[in-house]
Short mmCIF file of C-alpha atoms in Angstrom, two decimals:
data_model
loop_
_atom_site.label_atom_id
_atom_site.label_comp_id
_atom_site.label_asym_id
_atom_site.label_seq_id
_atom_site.Cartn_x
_atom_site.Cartn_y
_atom_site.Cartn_z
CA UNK A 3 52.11 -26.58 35.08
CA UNK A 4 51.37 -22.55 35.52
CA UNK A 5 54.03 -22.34 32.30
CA UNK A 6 51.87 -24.63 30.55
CA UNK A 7 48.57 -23.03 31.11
CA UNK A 8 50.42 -19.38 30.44
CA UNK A 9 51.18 -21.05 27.33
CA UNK A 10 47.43 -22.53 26.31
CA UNK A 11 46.35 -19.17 27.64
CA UNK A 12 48.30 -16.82 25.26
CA UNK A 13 48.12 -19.59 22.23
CA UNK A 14 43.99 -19.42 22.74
CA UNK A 15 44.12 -15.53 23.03
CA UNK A 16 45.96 -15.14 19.59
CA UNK A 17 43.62 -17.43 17.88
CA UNK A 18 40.23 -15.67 19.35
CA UNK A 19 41.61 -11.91 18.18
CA UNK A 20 42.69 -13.22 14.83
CA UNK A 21 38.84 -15.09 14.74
CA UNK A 22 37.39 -11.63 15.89
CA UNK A 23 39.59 -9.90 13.16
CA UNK A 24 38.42 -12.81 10.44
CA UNK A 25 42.18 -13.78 10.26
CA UNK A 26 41.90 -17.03 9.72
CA UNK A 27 44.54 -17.41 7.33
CA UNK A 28 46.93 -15.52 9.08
CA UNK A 29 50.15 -17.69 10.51
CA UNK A 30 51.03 -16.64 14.25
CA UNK A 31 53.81 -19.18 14.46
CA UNK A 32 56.50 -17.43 13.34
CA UNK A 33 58.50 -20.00 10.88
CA UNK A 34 62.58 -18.53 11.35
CA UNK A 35 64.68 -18.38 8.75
CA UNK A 36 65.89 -22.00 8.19
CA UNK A 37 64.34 -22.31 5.35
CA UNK A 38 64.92 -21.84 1.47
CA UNK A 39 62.73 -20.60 -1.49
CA UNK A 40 62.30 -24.34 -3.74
CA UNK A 41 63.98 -24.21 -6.82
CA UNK A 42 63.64 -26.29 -10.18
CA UNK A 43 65.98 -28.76 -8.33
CA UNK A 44 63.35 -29.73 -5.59
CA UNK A 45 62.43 -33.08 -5.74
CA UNK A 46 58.91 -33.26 -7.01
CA UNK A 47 59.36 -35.88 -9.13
CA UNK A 48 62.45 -38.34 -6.96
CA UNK A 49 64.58 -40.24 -9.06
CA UNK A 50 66.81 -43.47 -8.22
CA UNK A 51 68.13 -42.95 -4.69
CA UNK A 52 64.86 -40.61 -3.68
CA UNK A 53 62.59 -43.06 -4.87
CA UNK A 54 64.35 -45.44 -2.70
CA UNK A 55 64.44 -43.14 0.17
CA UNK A 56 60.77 -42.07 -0.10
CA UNK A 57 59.54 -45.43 0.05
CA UNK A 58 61.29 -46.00 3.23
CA UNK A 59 59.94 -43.21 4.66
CA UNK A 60 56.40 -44.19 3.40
CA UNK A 61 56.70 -47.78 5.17
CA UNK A 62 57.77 -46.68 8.65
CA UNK A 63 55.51 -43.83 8.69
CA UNK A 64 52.67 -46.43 7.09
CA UNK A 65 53.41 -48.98 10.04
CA UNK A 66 54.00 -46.97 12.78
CA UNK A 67 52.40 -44.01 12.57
CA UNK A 68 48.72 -45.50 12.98
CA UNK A 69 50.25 -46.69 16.59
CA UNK A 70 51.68 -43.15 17.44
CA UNK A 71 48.01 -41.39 16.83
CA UNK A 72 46.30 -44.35 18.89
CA UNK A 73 48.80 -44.14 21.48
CA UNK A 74 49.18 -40.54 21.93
CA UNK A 75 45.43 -38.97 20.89
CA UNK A 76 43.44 -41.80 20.79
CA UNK A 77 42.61 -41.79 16.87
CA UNK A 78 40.18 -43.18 14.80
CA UNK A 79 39.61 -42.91 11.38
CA UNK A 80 35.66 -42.80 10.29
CA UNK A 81 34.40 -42.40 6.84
CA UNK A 82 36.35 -44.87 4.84
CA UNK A 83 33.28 -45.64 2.58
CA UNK A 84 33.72 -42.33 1.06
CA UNK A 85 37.37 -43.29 0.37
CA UNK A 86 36.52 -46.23 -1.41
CA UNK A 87 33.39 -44.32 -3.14
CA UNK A 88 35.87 -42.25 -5.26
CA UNK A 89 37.27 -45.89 -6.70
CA UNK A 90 40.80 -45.48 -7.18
CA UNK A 91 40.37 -42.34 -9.23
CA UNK A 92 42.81 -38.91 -9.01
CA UNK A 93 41.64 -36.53 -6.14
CA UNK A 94 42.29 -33.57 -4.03
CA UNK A 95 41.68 -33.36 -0.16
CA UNK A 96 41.61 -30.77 2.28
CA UNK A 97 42.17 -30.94 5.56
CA UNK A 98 41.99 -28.87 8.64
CA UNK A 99 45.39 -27.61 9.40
CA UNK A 100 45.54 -27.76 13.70
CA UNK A 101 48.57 -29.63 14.45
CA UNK A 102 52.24 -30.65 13.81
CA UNK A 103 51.51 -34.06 13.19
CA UNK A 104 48.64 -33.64 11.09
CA UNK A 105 50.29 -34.49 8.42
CA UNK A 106 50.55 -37.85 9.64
CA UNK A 107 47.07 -38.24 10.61
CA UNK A 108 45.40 -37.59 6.80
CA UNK A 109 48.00 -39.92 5.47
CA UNK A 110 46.41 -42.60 7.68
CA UNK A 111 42.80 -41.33 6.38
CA UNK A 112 43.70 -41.13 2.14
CA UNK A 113 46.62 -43.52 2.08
CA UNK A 114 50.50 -43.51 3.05
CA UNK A 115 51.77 -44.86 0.04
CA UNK A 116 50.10 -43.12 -2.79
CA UNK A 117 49.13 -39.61 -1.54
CA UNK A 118 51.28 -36.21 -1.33
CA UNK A 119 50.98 -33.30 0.69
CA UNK A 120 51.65 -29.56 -0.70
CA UNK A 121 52.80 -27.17 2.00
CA UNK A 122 53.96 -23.21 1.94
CA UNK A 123 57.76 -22.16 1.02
CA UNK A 124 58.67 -21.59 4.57
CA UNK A 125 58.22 -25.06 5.39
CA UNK A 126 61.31 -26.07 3.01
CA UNK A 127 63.63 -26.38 5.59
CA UNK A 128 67.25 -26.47 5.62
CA UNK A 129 69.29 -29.97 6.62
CA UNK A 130 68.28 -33.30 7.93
CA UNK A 131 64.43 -31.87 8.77
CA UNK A 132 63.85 -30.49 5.25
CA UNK A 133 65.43 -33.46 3.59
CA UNK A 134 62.90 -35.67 5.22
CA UNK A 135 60.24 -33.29 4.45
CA UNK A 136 61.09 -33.77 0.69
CA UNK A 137 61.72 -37.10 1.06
CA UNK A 138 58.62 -37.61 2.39
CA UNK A 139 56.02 -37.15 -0.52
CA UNK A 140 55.77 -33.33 0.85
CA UNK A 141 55.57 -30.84 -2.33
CA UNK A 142 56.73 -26.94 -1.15
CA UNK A 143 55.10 -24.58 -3.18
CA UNK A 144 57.17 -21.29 -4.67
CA UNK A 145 57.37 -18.31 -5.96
CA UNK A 146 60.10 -19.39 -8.42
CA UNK A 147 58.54 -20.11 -12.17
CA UNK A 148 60.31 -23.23 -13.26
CA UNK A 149 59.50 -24.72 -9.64
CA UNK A 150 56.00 -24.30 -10.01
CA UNK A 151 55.92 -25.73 -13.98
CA UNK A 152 57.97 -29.12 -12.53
CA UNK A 153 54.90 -29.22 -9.69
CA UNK A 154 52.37 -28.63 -11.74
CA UNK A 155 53.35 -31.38 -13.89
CA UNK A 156 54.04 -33.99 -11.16
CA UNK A 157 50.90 -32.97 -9.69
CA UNK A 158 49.38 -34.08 -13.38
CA UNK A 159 50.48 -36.77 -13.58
CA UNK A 160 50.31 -38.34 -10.02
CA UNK A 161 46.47 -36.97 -10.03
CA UNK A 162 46.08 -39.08 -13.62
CA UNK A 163 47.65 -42.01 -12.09
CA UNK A 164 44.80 -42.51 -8.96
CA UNK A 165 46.81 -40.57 -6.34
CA UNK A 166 45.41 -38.52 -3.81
CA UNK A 167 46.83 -34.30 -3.19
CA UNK A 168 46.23 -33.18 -0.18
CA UNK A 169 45.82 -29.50 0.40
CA UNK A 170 45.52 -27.58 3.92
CA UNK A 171 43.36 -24.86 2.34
CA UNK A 172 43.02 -22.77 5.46
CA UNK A 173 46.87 -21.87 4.89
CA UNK A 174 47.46 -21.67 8.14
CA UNK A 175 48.32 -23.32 11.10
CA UNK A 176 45.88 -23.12 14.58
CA UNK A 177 47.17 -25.49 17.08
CA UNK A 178 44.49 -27.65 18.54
CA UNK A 179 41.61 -25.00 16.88
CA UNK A 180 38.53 -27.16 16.95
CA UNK A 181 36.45 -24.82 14.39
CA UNK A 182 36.17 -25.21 10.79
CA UNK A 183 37.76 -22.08 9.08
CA UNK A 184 36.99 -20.65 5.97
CA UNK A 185 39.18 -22.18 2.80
CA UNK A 186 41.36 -20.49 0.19
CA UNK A 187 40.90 -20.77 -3.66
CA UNK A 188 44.06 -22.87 -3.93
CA UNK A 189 43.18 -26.42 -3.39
CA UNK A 190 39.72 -26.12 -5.56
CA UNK A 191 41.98 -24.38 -8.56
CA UNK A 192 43.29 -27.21 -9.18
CA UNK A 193 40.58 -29.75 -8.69
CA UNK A 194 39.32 -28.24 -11.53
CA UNK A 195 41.84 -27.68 -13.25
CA UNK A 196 42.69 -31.06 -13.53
CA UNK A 197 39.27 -32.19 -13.18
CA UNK A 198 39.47 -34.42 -10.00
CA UNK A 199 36.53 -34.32 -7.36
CA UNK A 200 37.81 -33.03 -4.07
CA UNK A 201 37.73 -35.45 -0.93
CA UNK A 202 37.25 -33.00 2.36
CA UNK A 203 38.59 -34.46 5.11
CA UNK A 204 37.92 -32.92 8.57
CA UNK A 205 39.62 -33.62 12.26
CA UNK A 206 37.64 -33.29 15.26
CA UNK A 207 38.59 -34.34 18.79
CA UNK A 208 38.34 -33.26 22.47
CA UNK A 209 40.55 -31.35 24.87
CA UNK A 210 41.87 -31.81 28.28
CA UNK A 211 42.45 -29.38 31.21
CA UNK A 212 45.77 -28.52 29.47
CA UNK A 213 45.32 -28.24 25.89
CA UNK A 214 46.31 -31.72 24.34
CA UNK A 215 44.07 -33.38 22.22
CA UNK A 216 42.18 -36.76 22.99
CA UNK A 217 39.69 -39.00 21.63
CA UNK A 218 40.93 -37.82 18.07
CA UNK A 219 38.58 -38.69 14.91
CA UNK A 220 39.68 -38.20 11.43
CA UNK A 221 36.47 -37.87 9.22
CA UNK A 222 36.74 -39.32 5.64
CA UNK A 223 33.64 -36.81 4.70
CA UNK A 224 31.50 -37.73 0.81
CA UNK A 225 33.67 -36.10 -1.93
CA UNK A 226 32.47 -33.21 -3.94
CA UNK A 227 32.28 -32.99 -7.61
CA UNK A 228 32.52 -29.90 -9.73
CA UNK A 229 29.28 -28.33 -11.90
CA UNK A 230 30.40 -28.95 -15.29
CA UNK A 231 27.43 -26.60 -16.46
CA UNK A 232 29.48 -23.30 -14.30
CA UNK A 233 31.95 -21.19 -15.69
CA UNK A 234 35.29 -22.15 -14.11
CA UNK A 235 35.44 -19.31 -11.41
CA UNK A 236 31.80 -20.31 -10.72
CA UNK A 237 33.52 -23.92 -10.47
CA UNK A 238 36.07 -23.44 -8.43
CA UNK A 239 33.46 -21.08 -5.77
CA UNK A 240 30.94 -23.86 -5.83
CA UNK A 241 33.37 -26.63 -5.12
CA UNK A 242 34.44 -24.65 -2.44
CA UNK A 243 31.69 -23.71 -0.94
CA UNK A 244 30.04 -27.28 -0.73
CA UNK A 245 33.19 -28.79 0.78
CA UNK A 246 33.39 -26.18 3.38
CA UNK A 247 29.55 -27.29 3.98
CA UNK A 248 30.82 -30.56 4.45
CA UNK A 249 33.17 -29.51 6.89
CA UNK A 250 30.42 -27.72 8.99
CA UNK A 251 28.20 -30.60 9.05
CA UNK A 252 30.59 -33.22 10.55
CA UNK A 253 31.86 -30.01 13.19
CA UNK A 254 28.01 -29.62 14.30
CA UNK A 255 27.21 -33.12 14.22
CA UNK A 256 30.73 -33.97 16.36
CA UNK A 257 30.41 -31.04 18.39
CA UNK A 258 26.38 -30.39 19.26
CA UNK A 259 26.67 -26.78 18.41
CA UNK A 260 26.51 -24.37 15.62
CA UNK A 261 29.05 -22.58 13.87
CA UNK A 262 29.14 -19.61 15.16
CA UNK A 263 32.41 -17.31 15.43
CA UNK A 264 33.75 -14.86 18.19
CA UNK A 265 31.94 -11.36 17.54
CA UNK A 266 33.49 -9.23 14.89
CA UNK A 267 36.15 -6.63 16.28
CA UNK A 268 34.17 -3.42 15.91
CA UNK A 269 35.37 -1.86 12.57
CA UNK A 270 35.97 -4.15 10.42
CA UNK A 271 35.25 -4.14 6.54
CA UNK A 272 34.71 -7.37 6.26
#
């Protein structure tokens, strides 16, 4: 128990100097070095045997995932009518990025079958963990040229064909972090580039004495539409800026509070 709460204790430190430093993109997990940078031979687009496996995957995470999240935090998805508002059409989401499994838990909010998940480099893993990753509708981004063209054309063409991207556009990972943090260009790049409205999606659920989530919801929020009229960085700031709104509603609704951050560490520039 007293290595648990150590535990909660540092974990909740880390994230309140990196909030007091405006880090919130910064990654205090520290990933190894299991991983590998994708190539043009990662699976965006599976073929025979992948498509095979990938479905699998989809159907046992479809059937019993939804009884995991009950089981284990208590989840409930809310919103749906903004999922069905967007009427089968191409879209991006973004979620809040707080936990391992949250993967999971926006595949039960936008769909298990047809959506797909983009996640950094470092989460291309090596063996039987990675292959399911890849397996698993999960697109790694990289720095390597041809590996970007072959997922920006899947992306294309799964977007065209009704499916749902989903984005974690805070880029980084803050375990059990109830606040909405600010979102990276990323995600709204492409929702105009390929001229999809973006769905926001935000998590919000309570904690107990030791740091484990209950009574989990998983907000289906309205979906935002681009400004035709902007220019496309004007686009891409608007779109972001009106999902992040989004986001802060359903936070001060959930929560009874405002926004508010920890004070800014003295000297800052930002």
């Amino acid at each position: 128990m007293k290595t648990l709460r150590t535990k909660l204790e540092k974990r909740e430190s880390i994230q309140a100097t990196l909030e007091r430093c405006r880090r919130f993109d910064y990654d205090y997990i520290p990933f190894g070095d299991k991983w590998v940078m994708p190539t043009d031979k990662y699976p965006y687009r599976q073929k025979f045997f992948g498509k095979i496996a990938q479905g699998f995957l989809r159907t046992v995470m479809c059937i019993f995932g939804p009884v995991l999240l009950k089981v284990v935090y208590g989840a409930k998805v809310t919103g749906k009518k903004n999922r069905r508002a967007i009427k089968g059409q191409g879209a991006i989401s973004v979620c809040n990025h707080f936990s391992y499994l949250d993967t999971l838990m926006i595949r039960q909010a936008i769909g298990h079958m047809k959506s797909y998940h983009t996640m950094g480099p470092r989460n291309n893993k090596k063996g039987f963990g990675g292959a399911f990753l890849r397996h698993g509708g999960m697109w790694a981004f990289s720095s390597n040229l041809a590996a970007m063209r072959a997922l920006h054309s899947e992306m294309e063409l799964r977007l065209n064909a009704g499916s749902i991207v989903n984005f974690y556009a805070e880029q980084a990972m803050w375990v059990n972090y109830q606040k909405p943090r600010p979102m990276l260009d990323g995600a709204f790049f492409y929702a105009v580039k390929y001229r999809v409205p973006v769905l926001p999606v935000f998590c919000t659920f309570h904690k107990n004495r030791k740091g484990h989530i209950k009574r989990l919801r998983i907000n289906i929020l309205p979906a935002v539409y681009a400004d035709e009229t902007l220019k496309k960085s004007e686009r891409i700031a608007d779109i972001k800026r009106r999902a992040e709104a989004e986001w802060q509603k359903c936070y001060e609704e959930y929560y009874g509070v405002k926004l508010a951050y920890l004070e800014k560490k003295s000297g800052d520039k930002q």
